[in-house]
Amino acid sequence: MLNVYEQVSKNKIQSGLIIGLFITFITATVYLISSSLDLGPDLIISAILFSSAGSLVSFFWGDKIVITLNNAKIANRQDYFDLYTSVENLSLANQIPMPKVYVIDSAATNAFATGRDPDHALICVTTGLL
């Protein structure tokens, strides 16, 4: 069984692999299409640039995109005391920075955590789960 640090390292490697495979897939697909239609190399260069840019945007700003799309509001200590203090206590116990805590106004029972490292992490919970 992997310890926490080994799991984090494994997840980082897998994330890099997924990003690389995405860029490779898009580039290969555009190459096949452009070579079969004799469109030239400009389209392939564009595919590399756009897939790389899309990967970077999702890596650095994916959490903000998800929060914005779901109209999540930041959870403050007064309104969501139990949730806020639970996250605060867990981060203190694990000696990591406290992630930002968000709440989505939805009857669905759902929660997720995202972020590329402990300094850029967030936790989001629906009101249905609370």
JSON list of C-alpha atoms in Angstrom, two decimals:
[
{"chain": "A", "resi": 1, "resn": "MET", "atom": "CA", "xyz": [0.00, 0.00, 0.00]},
{"chain": "A", "resi": 2, "resn": "LEU", "atom": "CA", "xyz": [1.29, 3.42, -0.94]},
{"chain": "A", "resi": 3, "resn": "ASN", "atom": "CA", "xyz": [1.83, 6.11, 1.65]},
{"chain": "A", "resi": 4, "resn": "VAL", "atom": "CA", "xyz": [0.49, 9.62, 1.08]},
{"chain": "A", "resi": 5, "resn": "TYR", "atom": "CA", "xyz": [3.70, 11.00, -0.45]},
{"chain": "A", "resi": 6, "resn": "GLU", "atom": "CA", "xyz": [4.02, 8.10, -2.88]},
{"chain": "A", "resi": 7, "resn": "GLN", "atom": "CA", "xyz": [0.38, 8.57, -3.91]},
{"chain": "A", "resi": 8, "resn": "VAL", "atom": "CA", "xyz": [0.91, 12.29, -4.50]},
{"chain": "A", "resi": 9, "resn": "SER", "atom": "CA", "xyz": [3.99, 11.56, -6.61]},
{"chain": "A", "resi": 10, "resn": "LYS", "atom": "CA", "xyz": [2.12, 8.91, -8.59]},
{"chain": "A", "resi": 11, "resn": "ASN", "atom": "CA", "xyz": [-0.80, 11.31, -9.20]},
{"chain": "A", "resi": 12, "resn": "LYS", "atom": "CA", "xyz": [1.56, 14.03, -10.47]},
{"chain": "A", "resi": 13, "resn": "ILE", "atom": "CA", "xyz": [3.17, 11.60, -12.91]},
{"chain": "A", "resi": 14, "resn": "GLN", "atom": "CA", "xyz": [-0.25, 10.41, -14.12]},
{"chain": "A", "resi": 15, "resn": "SER", "atom": "CA", "xyz": [-1.47, 14.01, -14.55]},
{"chain": "A", "resi": 16, "resn": "GLY", "atom": "CA", "xyz": [1.57, 14.84, -16.67]},
{"chain": "A", "resi": 17, "resn": "LEU", "atom": "CA", "xyz": [1.01, 11.69, -18.71]},
{"chain": "A", "resi": 18, "resn": "ILE", "atom": "CA", "xyz": [-2.64, 12.58, -19.34]},
{"chain": "A", "resi": 19, "resn": "ILE", "atom": "CA", "xyz": [-1.69, 16.10, -20.48]},
{"chain": "A", "resi": 20, "resn": "GLY", "atom": "CA", "xyz": [0.98, 14.68, -22.79]},
{"chain": "A", "resi": 21, "resn": "LEU", "atom": "CA", "xyz": [-1.42, 12.10, -24.22]},
{"chain": "A", "resi": 22, "resn": "PHE", "atom": "CA", "xyz": [-4.04, 14.78, -24.84]},
{"chain": "A", "resi": 23, "resn": "ILE", "atom": "CA", "xyz": [-1.58, 16.95, -26.78]},
{"chain": "A", "resi": 24, "resn": "THR", "atom": "CA", "xyz": [-0.33, 13.91, -28.72]},
{"chain": "A", "resi": 25, "resn": "PHE", "atom": "CA", "xyz": [-3.88, 12.75, -29.55]},
{"chain": "A", "resi": 26, "resn": "ILE", "atom": "CA", "xyz": [-4.98, 16.16, -30.83]},
{"chain": "A", "resi": 27, "resn": "THR", "atom": "CA", "xyz": [-1.78, 16.59, -32.86]},
{"chain": "A", "resi": 28, "resn": "ALA", "atom": "CA", "xyz": [-2.00, 13.09, -34.36]},
{"chain": "A", "resi": 29, "resn": "THR", "atom": "CA", "xyz": [-5.67, 13.54, -35.25]},
{"chain": "A", "resi": 30, "resn": "VAL", "atom": "CA", "xyz": [-5.01, 16.86, -36.96]},
{"chain": "A", "resi": 31, "resn": "TYR", "atom": "CA", "xyz": [-1.98, 15.36, -38.73]},
{"chain": "A", "resi": 32, "resn": "LEU", "atom": "CA", "xyz": [-4.10, 12.51, -40.14]},
{"chain": "A", "resi": 33, "resn": "ILE", "atom": "CA", "xyz": [-6.82, 14.89, -41.26]},
{"chain": "A", "resi": 34, "resn": "SER", "atom": "CA", "xyz": [-4.44, 17.44, -42.79]},
{"chain": "A", "resi": 35, "resn": "SER", "atom": "CA", "xyz": [-2.36, 14.80, -44.58]},
{"chain": "A", "resi": 36, "resn": "SER", "atom": "CA", "xyz": [-5.44, 13.13, -46.06]},
{"chain": "A", "resi": 37, "resn": "LEU", "atom": "CA", "xyz": [-6.79, 16.47, -47.28]},
{"chain": "A", "resi": 38, "resn": "ASP", "atom": "CA", "xyz": [-3.37, 17.98, -48.24]},
{"chain": "A", "resi": 39, "resn": "LEU", "atom": "CA", "xyz": [-3.82, 21.00, -45.97]},
{"chain": "A", "resi": 40, "resn": "GLY", "atom": "CA", "xyz": [-0.15, 21.54, -45.12]},
{"chain": "A", "resi": 41, "resn": "PRO", "atom": "CA", "xyz": [1.83, 21.78, -41.88]},
{"chain": "A", "resi": 42, "resn": "ASP", "atom": "CA", "xyz": [0.30, 25.04, -40.61]},
{"chain": "A", "resi": 43, "resn": "LEU", "atom": "CA", "xyz": [-2.72, 23.20, -39.24]},
{"chain": "A", "resi": 44, "resn": "ILE", "atom": "CA", "xyz": [-0.49, 20.80, -37.29]},
{"chain": "A", "resi": 45, "resn": "ILE", "atom": "CA", "xyz": [1.39, 23.68, -35.67]},
{"chain": "A", "resi": 46, "resn": "SER", "atom": "CA", "xyz": [-1.92, 25.28, -34.75]},
{"chain": "A", "resi": 47, "resn": "ALA", "atom": "CA", "xyz": [-3.09, 22.00, -33.21]},
{"chain": "A", "resi": 48, "resn": "ILE", "atom": "CA", "xyz": [0.02, 21.77, -31.06]},
{"chain": "A", "resi": 49, "resn": "LEU", "atom": "CA", "xyz": [-0.37, 25.38, -29.90]},
{"chain": "A", "resi": 50, "resn": "PHE", "atom": "CA", "xyz": [-4.10, 25.13, -29.15]},
{"chain": "A", "resi": 51, "resn": "SER", "atom": "CA", "xyz": [-3.88, 21.78, -27.36]},
{"chain": "A", "resi": 52, "resn": "SER", "atom": "CA", "xyz": [-0.93, 23.00, -25.29]},
{"chain": "A", "resi": 53, "resn": "ALA", "atom": "CA", "xyz": [-2.74, 26.22, -24.42]},
{"chain": "A", "resi": 54, "resn": "GLY", "atom": "CA", "xyz": [-5.89, 24.28, -23.49]},
{"chain": "A", "resi": 55, "resn": "SER", "atom": "CA", "xyz": [-3.89, 21.98, -21.25]},
{"chain": "A", "resi": 56, "resn": "LEU", "atom": "CA", "xyz": [-2.17, 24.88, -19.51]},
{"chain": "A", "resi": 57, "resn": "VAL", "atom": "CA", "xyz": [-5.46, 26.71, -18.98]},
{"chain": "A", "resi": 58, "resn": "SER", "atom": "CA", "xyz": [-7.10, 23.64, -17.45]},
{"chain": "A", "resi": 59, "resn": "PHE", "atom": "CA", "xyz": [-4.05, 22.96, -15.26]},
{"chain": "A", "resi": 60, "resn": "PHE", "atom": "CA", "xyz": [-3.69, 26.48, -13.88]},
{"chain": "A", "resi": 61, "resn": "TRP", "atom": "CA", "xyz": [-7.30, 27.74, -13.93]},
{"chain": "A", "resi": 62, "resn": "GLY", "atom": "CA", "xyz": [-9.45, 24.60, -13.99]},
{"chain": "A", "resi": 63, "resn": "ASP", "atom": "CA", "xyz": [-10.55, 25.04, -10.39]},
{"chain": "A", "resi": 64, "resn": "LYS", "atom": "CA", "xyz": [-11.73, 28.60, -11.03]},
{"chain": "A", "resi": 65, "resn": "ILE", "atom": "CA", "xyz": [-13.58, 27.48, -14.16]},
{"chain": "A", "resi": 66, "resn": "VAL", "atom": "CA", "xyz": [-15.45, 24.76, -12.25]},
{"chain": "A", "resi": 67, "resn": "ILE", "atom": "CA", "xyz": [-16.34, 27.14, -9.41]},
{"chain": "A", "resi": 68, "resn": "THR", "atom": "CA", "xyz": [-17.60, 29.78, -11.85]},
{"chain": "A", "resi": 69, "resn": "LEU", "atom": "CA", "xyz": [-19.65, 27.32, -13.93]},
{"chain": "A", "resi": 70, "resn": "ASN", "atom": "CA", "xyz": [-21.40, 26.02, -10.79]},
{"chain": "A", "resi": 71, "resn": "ASN", "atom": "CA", "xyz": [-22.02, 29.46, -9.25]},
{"chain": "A", "resi": 72, "resn": "ALA", "atom": "CA", "xyz": [-20.24, 28.38, -6.08]},
{"chain": "A", "resi": 73, "resn": "LYS", "atom": "CA", "xyz": [-20.00, 30.89, -3.26]},
{"chain": "A", "resi": 74, "resn": "ILE", "atom": "CA", "xyz": [-17.16, 31.04, -0.78]},
{"chain": "A", "resi": 75, "resn": "ALA", "atom": "CA", "xyz": [-18.14, 29.53, 2.57]},
{"chain": "A", "resi": 76, "resn": "ASN", "atom": "CA", "xyz": [-17.52, 31.76, 5.56]},
{"chain": "A", "resi": 77, "resn": "ARG", "atom": "CA", "xyz": [-17.15, 30.63, 9.15]},
{"chain": "A", "resi": 78, "resn": "GLN", "atom": "CA", "xyz": [-20.41, 32.21, 10.34]},
{"chain": "A", "resi": 79, "resn": "ASP", "atom": "CA", "xyz": [-22.78, 30.68, 7.79]},
{"chain": "A", "resi": 80, "resn": "TYR", "atom": "CA", "xyz": [-21.12, 27.26, 7.41]},
{"chain": "A", "resi": 81, "resn": "PHE", "atom": "CA", "xyz": [-19.48, 26.80, 10.79]},
{"chain": "A", "resi": 82, "resn": "ASP", "atom": "CA", "xyz": [-19.42, 22.97, 10.84]},
{"chain": "A", "resi": 83, "resn": "LEU", "atom": "CA", "xyz": [-18.03, 22.64, 7.31]},
{"chain": "A", "resi": 84, "resn": "TYR", "atom": "CA", "xyz": [-15.49, 25.42, 7.77]},
{"chain": "A", "resi": 85, "resn": "THR", "atom": "CA", "xyz": [-14.16, 24.16, 11.09]},
{"chain": "A", "resi": 86, "resn": "SER", "atom": "CA", "xyz": [-14.01, 20.55, 9.83]},
{"chain": "A", "resi": 87, "resn": "VAL", "atom": "CA", "xyz": [-11.84, 21.59, 6.90]},
{"chain": "A", "resi": 88, "resn": "GLU", "atom": "CA", "xyz": [-9.78, 23.84, 9.15]},
{"chain": "A", "resi": 89, "resn": "ASN", "atom": "CA", "xyz": [-9.18, 21.04, 11.69]},
{"chain": "A", "resi": 90, "resn": "LEU", "atom": "CA", "xyz": [-8.22, 18.54, 8.98]},
{"chain": "A", "resi": 91, "resn": "SER", "atom": "CA", "xyz": [-5.73, 20.92, 7.42]},
{"chain": "A", "resi": 92, "resn": "LEU", "atom": "CA", "xyz": [-4.22, 21.71, 10.83]},
{"chain": "A", "resi": 93, "resn": "ALA", "atom": "CA", "xyz": [-3.91, 18.01, 11.65]},
{"chain": "A", "resi": 94, "resn": "ASN", "atom": "CA", "xyz": [-2.18, 17.34, 8.32]},
{"chain": "A", "resi": 95, "resn": "GLN", "atom": "CA", "xyz": [-0.02, 20.48, 8.58]},
{"chain": "A", "resi": 96, "resn": "ILE", "atom": "CA", "xyz": [-1.10, 21.82, 5.21]},
{"chain": "A", "resi": 97, "resn": "PRO", "atom": "CA", "xyz": [-2.47, 25.26, 4.29]},
{"chain": "A", "resi": 98, "resn": "MET", "atom": "CA", "xyz": [-6.23, 25.51, 4.63]},
{"chain": "A", "resi": 99, "resn": "PRO", "atom": "CA", "xyz": [-7.89, 25.23, 1.22]},
{"chain": "A", "resi": 100, "resn": "LYS", "atom": "CA", "xyz": [-10.56, 27.66, 0.13]},
{"chain": "A", "resi": 101, "resn": "VAL", "atom": "CA", "xyz": [-14.02, 26.32, 0.97]},
{"chain": "A", "resi": 102, "resn": "TYR", "atom": "CA", "xyz": [-16.96, 26.82, -1.40]},
{"chain": "A", "resi": 103, "resn": "VAL", "atom": "CA", "xyz": [-20.64, 25.89, -1.32]},
{"chain": "A", "resi": 104, "resn": "ILE", "atom": "CA", "xyz": [-22.89, 25.22, -4.32]},
{"chain": "A", "resi": 105, "resn": "ASP", "atom": "CA", "xyz": [-26.59, 25.86, -3.81]},
{"chain": "A", "resi": 106, "resn": "SER", "atom": "CA", "xyz": [-27.96, 22.53, -5.05]},
{"chain": "A", "resi": 107, "resn": "ALA", "atom": "CA", "xyz": [-30.14, 19.76, -3.64]},
{"chain": "A", "resi": 108, "resn": "ALA", "atom": "CA", "xyz": [-27.76, 17.13, -5.04]},
{"chain": "A", "resi": 109, "resn": "THR", "atom": "CA", "xyz": [-25.44, 15.36, -2.61]},
{"chain": "A", "resi": 110, "resn": "ASN", "atom": "CA", "xyz": [-21.99, 16.06, -3.97]},
{"chain": "A", "resi": 111, "resn": "ALA", "atom": "CA", "xyz": [-18.57, 17.33, -2.96]},
{"chain": "A", "resi": 112, "resn": "PHE", "atom": "CA", "xyz": [-15.20, 17.60, -4.62]},
{"chain": "A", "resi": 113, "resn": "ALA", "atom": "CA", "xyz": [-11.69, 18.84, -3.98]},
{"chain": "A", "resi": 114, "resn": "THR", "atom": "CA", "xyz": [-9.37, 20.22, -6.62]},
{"chain": "A", "resi": 115, "resn": "GLY", "atom": "CA", "xyz": [-6.11, 22.06, -6.98]},
{"chain": "A", "resi": 116, "resn": "ARG", "atom": "CA", "xyz": [-2.63, 21.51, -8.32]},
{"chain": "A", "resi": 117, "resn": "ASP", "atom": "CA", "xyz": [-0.90, 21.74, -4.92]},
{"chain": "A", "resi": 118, "resn": "PRO", "atom": "CA", "xyz": [-1.78, 22.50, -1.28]},
{"chain": "A", "resi": 119, "resn": "ASP", "atom": "CA", "xyz": [-1.35, 26.25, -1.84]},
{"chain": "A", "resi": 120, "resn": "HIS", "atom": "CA", "xyz": [-3.87, 26.24, -4.71]},
{"chain": "A", "resi": 121, "resn": "ALA", "atom": "CA", "xyz": [-6.47, 23.84, -3.35]},
{"chain": "A", "resi": 122, "resn": "LEU", "atom": "CA", "xyz": [-10.18, 24.19, -2.80]},
{"chain": "A", "resi": 123, "resn": "ILE", "atom": "CA", "xyz": [-13.03, 22.12, -1.44]},
{"chain": "A", "resi": 124, "resn": "CYS", "atom": "CA", "xyz": [-16.59, 22.50, -2.67]},
{"chain": "A", "resi": 125, "resn": "VAL", "atom": "CA", "xyz": [-19.74, 21.00, -1.10]},
{"chain": "A", "resi": 126, "resn": "THR", "atom": "CA", "xyz": [-23.37, 21.22, -2.18]},
{"chain": "A", "resi": 127, "resn": "THR", "atom": "CA", "xyz": [-26.06, 22.41, 0.21]},
{"chain": "A", "resi": 128, "resn": "GLY", "atom": "CA", "xyz": [-27.81, 19.07, -0.31]},
{"chain": "A", "resi": 129, "resn": "LEU", "atom": "CA", "xyz": [-24.87, 17.30, 1.27]},
{"chain": "A", "resi": 130, "resn": "LEU", "atom": "CA", "xyz": [-24.69, 19.77, 4.13]}
]
